[in-house]
Amino acid sequence: KIVLFFGFIRDYKGLDLLIKAFAHKKIRQLGIKLLVAGEFYENAEIYHSLAEELGVLDSIIWHTEFIPNAKVREYFCAANLVAQPYRSATQSGVTQVAYHFEKPMLVTKVGGLPEMVPHLKAGYVVAPVVLEIVDAIVHFFEEEKGDEFKAFLQNEKKRFSWQVLVQALLNPTKN
């Protein structure tokens, strides 16, 4: 049971919200791990101290270095759910990578993320609030939603294929 936080670690991406969510009793009882994979663009000590203060260091796997393209697959294949608990955003490349690997997502209601992740079809769209994040993670694992979401993701990801993009460019009047 692994939730992946992937990419550059910046304040607006809400890793602290996810760490706080992992301190919640419901998540602790389910034995879920948080895999943090990406480079820090903020002071790493802030996040490590928060995890230590909340007693969740044992629930977090830190891989906080640059992730080369050849290794991206390993992180996404290890995950059950990809979390993007952003405080602000326009879009995120992580969403497209999650679609590629057919991984359900938890995103927040910021920027264009809700448009890319239909709620309860490709994952969860919640407010950037700890308890809403907790509820979505718990629901995903308790209700075993992975296969259901994956079926939608397999079909939905076709919208983002090169073939569809090329067709849209060649036939702009059909869109």
GROMACS .gro file of C-alpha atoms in nm:
model
  175
    1LYS     CA    1   0.000   0.000   0.000
    2ILE     CA    2   0.198   0.293  -0.135
    3VAL     CA    3   0.106   0.655  -0.206
    4LEU     CA    4   0.356   0.830  -0.434
    5PHE     CA    5   0.448   1.198  -0.413
    6PHE     CA    6   0.662   1.253  -0.724
    7GLY     CA    7   0.859   1.545  -0.865
    8PHE     CA    8   1.035   1.858  -0.750
    9ILE     CA    9   0.951   1.931  -0.388
   10ARG     CA   10   0.830   2.287  -0.351
   11ASP     CA   11   0.606   2.449  -0.092
   12TYR     CA   12   0.311   2.498  -0.328
   13LYS     CA   13   0.300   2.122  -0.395
   14GLY     CA   14   0.169   2.052  -0.043
   15LEU     CA   15   0.398   1.771   0.073
   16ASP     CA   16   0.346   1.898   0.427
   17LEU     CA   17  -0.029   1.836   0.390
   18LEU     CA   18   0.043   1.478   0.286
   19ILE     CA   19   0.283   1.423   0.576
   20LYS     CA   20   0.017   1.554   0.815
   21ALA     CA   21  -0.238   1.320   0.655
   22PHE     CA   22  -0.008   1.025   0.720
   23ALA     CA   23  -0.016   1.107   1.091
   24HIS     CA   24  -0.391   1.042   1.098
   25LYS     CA   25  -0.499   0.731   1.288
   26LYS     CA   26  -0.700   0.588   0.995
   27ILE     CA   27  -0.399   0.591   0.763
   28ARG     CA   28  -0.166   0.454   1.031
   29GLN     CA   29  -0.404   0.163   1.095
   30LEU     CA   30  -0.406   0.068   0.727
   31GLY     CA   31  -0.025   0.044   0.714
   32ILE     CA   32   0.006   0.271   0.411
   33LYS     CA   33   0.350   0.403   0.315
   34LEU     CA   34   0.430   0.738   0.156
   35LEU     CA   35   0.699   0.728  -0.111
   36VAL     CA   36   0.850   1.074  -0.165
   37ALA     CA   37   1.051   1.075  -0.489
   38GLY     CA   38   1.212   1.392  -0.619
   39GLU     CA   39   1.453   1.673  -0.551
   40PHE     CA   40   1.400   1.930  -0.279
   41TYR     CA   41   1.371   2.289  -0.395
   42GLU     CA   42   1.292   2.393  -0.039
   43ASN     CA   43   1.468   2.328   0.288
   44ALA     CA   44   1.443   1.950   0.330
   45GLU     CA   45   1.475   1.980   0.707
   46ILE     CA   46   1.129   2.140   0.729
   47TYR     CA   47   0.969   1.822   0.596
   48HIS     CA   48   1.191   1.580   0.788
   49SER     CA   49   1.128   1.770   1.112
   50LEU     CA   50   0.753   1.769   1.051
   51ALA     CA   51   0.755   1.393   0.989
   52GLU     CA   52   0.961   1.336   1.303
   53GLU     CA   53   0.741   1.565   1.513
   54LEU     CA   54   0.428   1.381   1.395
   55GLY     CA   55   0.585   1.039   1.448
   56VAL     CA   56   0.552   0.927   1.086
   57LEU     CA   57   0.915   0.879   0.983
   58ASP     CA   58   0.855   0.503   0.973
   59SER     CA   59   0.570   0.556   0.724
   60ILE     CA   60   0.775   0.758   0.475
   61ILE     CA   61   1.028   0.633   0.221
   62TRP     CA   62   1.249   0.922   0.111
   63HIS     CA   63   1.414   0.912  -0.233
   64THR     CA   64   1.494   1.281  -0.252
   65GLU     CA   65   1.738   1.308  -0.533
   66PHE     CA   66   1.705   1.373  -0.904
   67ILE     CA   67   1.508   1.089  -1.064
   68PRO     CA   68   1.641   1.012  -1.413
   69ASN     CA   69   1.388   0.920  -1.683
   70ALA     CA   70   1.507   0.559  -1.681
   71LYS     CA   71   1.399   0.526  -1.315
   72VAL     CA   72   1.057   0.697  -1.332
   73ARG     CA   73   0.886   0.368  -1.418
   74GLU     CA   74   1.011   0.205  -1.097
   75TYR     CA   75   0.846   0.466  -0.877
   76PHE     CA   76   0.513   0.467  -1.056
   77CYS     CA   77   0.498   0.088  -1.078
   78ALA     CA   78   0.559   0.067  -0.702
   79ALA     CA   79   0.268   0.300  -0.626
   80ASN     CA   80  -0.101   0.229  -0.581
   81LEU     CA   81  -0.203   0.595  -0.574
   82VAL     CA   82  -0.027   0.913  -0.693
   83ALA     CA   83  -0.086   1.217  -0.471
   84GLN     CA   84  -0.070   1.578  -0.590
   85PRO     CA   85  -0.190   1.773  -0.284
   86TYR     CA   86  -0.102   2.108  -0.442
   87ARG     CA   87  -0.192   2.442  -0.288
   88SER     CA   88  -0.169   2.609  -0.627
   89ALA     CA   89  -0.095   2.492  -0.980
   90THR     CA   90  -0.192   2.539  -1.339
   91GLN     CA   91  -0.118   2.186  -1.459
   92SER     CA   92   0.126   1.913  -1.363
   93GLY     CA   93   0.334   1.679  -1.575
   94VAL     CA   94   0.296   1.422  -1.297
   95THR     CA   95  -0.068   1.379  -1.402
   96GLN     CA   96   0.029   1.272  -1.754
   97VAL     CA   97   0.290   1.030  -1.621
   98ALA     CA   98   0.031   0.879  -1.387
   99TYR     CA   99  -0.204   0.835  -1.682
  100HIS     CA  100   0.074   0.666  -1.879
  101PHE     CA  101   0.128   0.413  -1.600
  102GLU     CA  102  -0.248   0.387  -1.535
  103LYS     CA  103  -0.215   0.499  -1.175
  104PRO     CA  104  -0.511   0.651  -0.991
  105MET     CA  105  -0.454   1.000  -0.857
  106LEU     CA  106  -0.545   1.218  -0.565
  107VAL     CA  107  -0.536   1.582  -0.673
  108THR     CA  108  -0.656   1.903  -0.514
  109LYS     CA  109  -0.909   2.152  -0.649
  110VAL     CA  110  -0.650   2.394  -0.785
  111GLY     CA  111  -0.568   2.510  -1.135
  112GLY     CA  112  -0.645   2.264  -1.412
  113LEU     CA  113  -0.593   1.950  -1.205
  114PRO     CA  114  -0.966   1.880  -1.153
  115GLU     CA  115  -1.021   1.893  -1.531
  116MET     CA  116  -0.757   1.626  -1.584
  117VAL     CA  117  -0.866   1.386  -1.309
  118PRO     CA  118  -1.240   1.315  -1.310
  119HIS     CA  119  -1.350   1.262  -0.949
  120LEU     CA  120  -1.423   0.899  -0.856
  121LYS     CA  121  -1.327   0.787  -1.207
  122ALA     CA  122  -0.953   0.852  -1.236
  123GLY     CA  123  -0.910   0.915  -0.867
  124TYR     CA  124  -1.006   1.184  -0.620
  125VAL     CA  125  -1.040   1.561  -0.638
  126VAL     CA  126  -1.037   1.719  -0.292
  127ALA     CA  127  -0.971   2.054  -0.129
  128PRO     CA  128  -0.611   2.109  -0.014
  129VAL     CA  129  -0.717   2.019   0.339
  130VAL     CA  130  -0.560   1.741   0.547
  131LEU     CA  131  -0.886   1.568   0.645
  132GLU     CA  132  -1.011   1.556   0.286
  133ILE     CA  133  -0.679   1.406   0.179
  134VAL     CA  134  -0.705   1.149   0.459
  135ASP     CA  135  -1.061   1.055   0.361
  136ALA     CA  136  -0.965   1.003  -0.004
  137ILE     CA  137  -0.663   0.786   0.078
  138VAL     CA  138  -0.860   0.577   0.326
  139HIS     CA  139  -1.150   0.538   0.082
  140PHE     CA  140  -0.912   0.427  -0.195
  141PHE     CA  141  -0.754   0.151   0.013
  142GLU     CA  142  -1.055   0.041   0.219
  143GLU     CA  143  -1.284   0.021  -0.085
  144GLU     CA  144  -1.008  -0.128  -0.305
  145LYS     CA  145  -1.074   0.122  -0.585
  146GLY     CA  146  -0.751   0.054  -0.777
  147ASP     CA  147  -0.891  -0.180  -1.043
  148GLU     CA  148  -1.203   0.029  -1.096
  149PHE     CA  149  -1.002   0.347  -1.149
  150LYS     CA  150  -0.746   0.165  -1.366
  151ALA     CA  151  -1.018   0.055  -1.609
  152PHE     CA  152  -1.118   0.420  -1.656
  153LEU     CA  153  -0.755   0.533  -1.684
  154GLN     CA  154  -0.681   0.277  -1.957
  155ASN     CA  155  -0.954   0.424  -2.174
  156GLU     CA  156  -0.907   0.789  -2.074
  157LYS     CA  157  -0.533   0.798  -2.142
  158LYS     CA  158  -0.604   0.753  -2.513
  159ARG     CA  159  -0.716   1.118  -2.516
  160PHE     CA  160  -0.356   1.217  -2.443
  161SER     CA  161  -0.185   0.995  -2.702
  162TRP     CA  162   0.034   1.129  -2.981
  163GLN     CA  163  -0.206   0.980  -3.235
  164VAL     CA  164  -0.498   1.186  -3.101
  165LEU     CA  165  -0.283   1.500  -3.088
  166VAL     CA  166  -0.166   1.455  -3.447
  167GLN     CA  167  -0.525   1.393  -3.564
  168ALA     CA  168  -0.638   1.710  -3.386
  169LEU     CA  169  -0.365   1.909  -3.559
  170LEU     CA  170  -0.438   1.759  -3.901
  171ASN     CA  171  -0.816   1.796  -3.867
  172PRO     CA  172  -0.876   2.106  -3.654
  173THR     CA  173  -1.238   2.142  -3.766
  174LYS     CA  174  -1.334   1.807  -3.613
  175ASN     CA  175  -1.264   1.933  -3.258
   0.00000   0.00000   0.00000
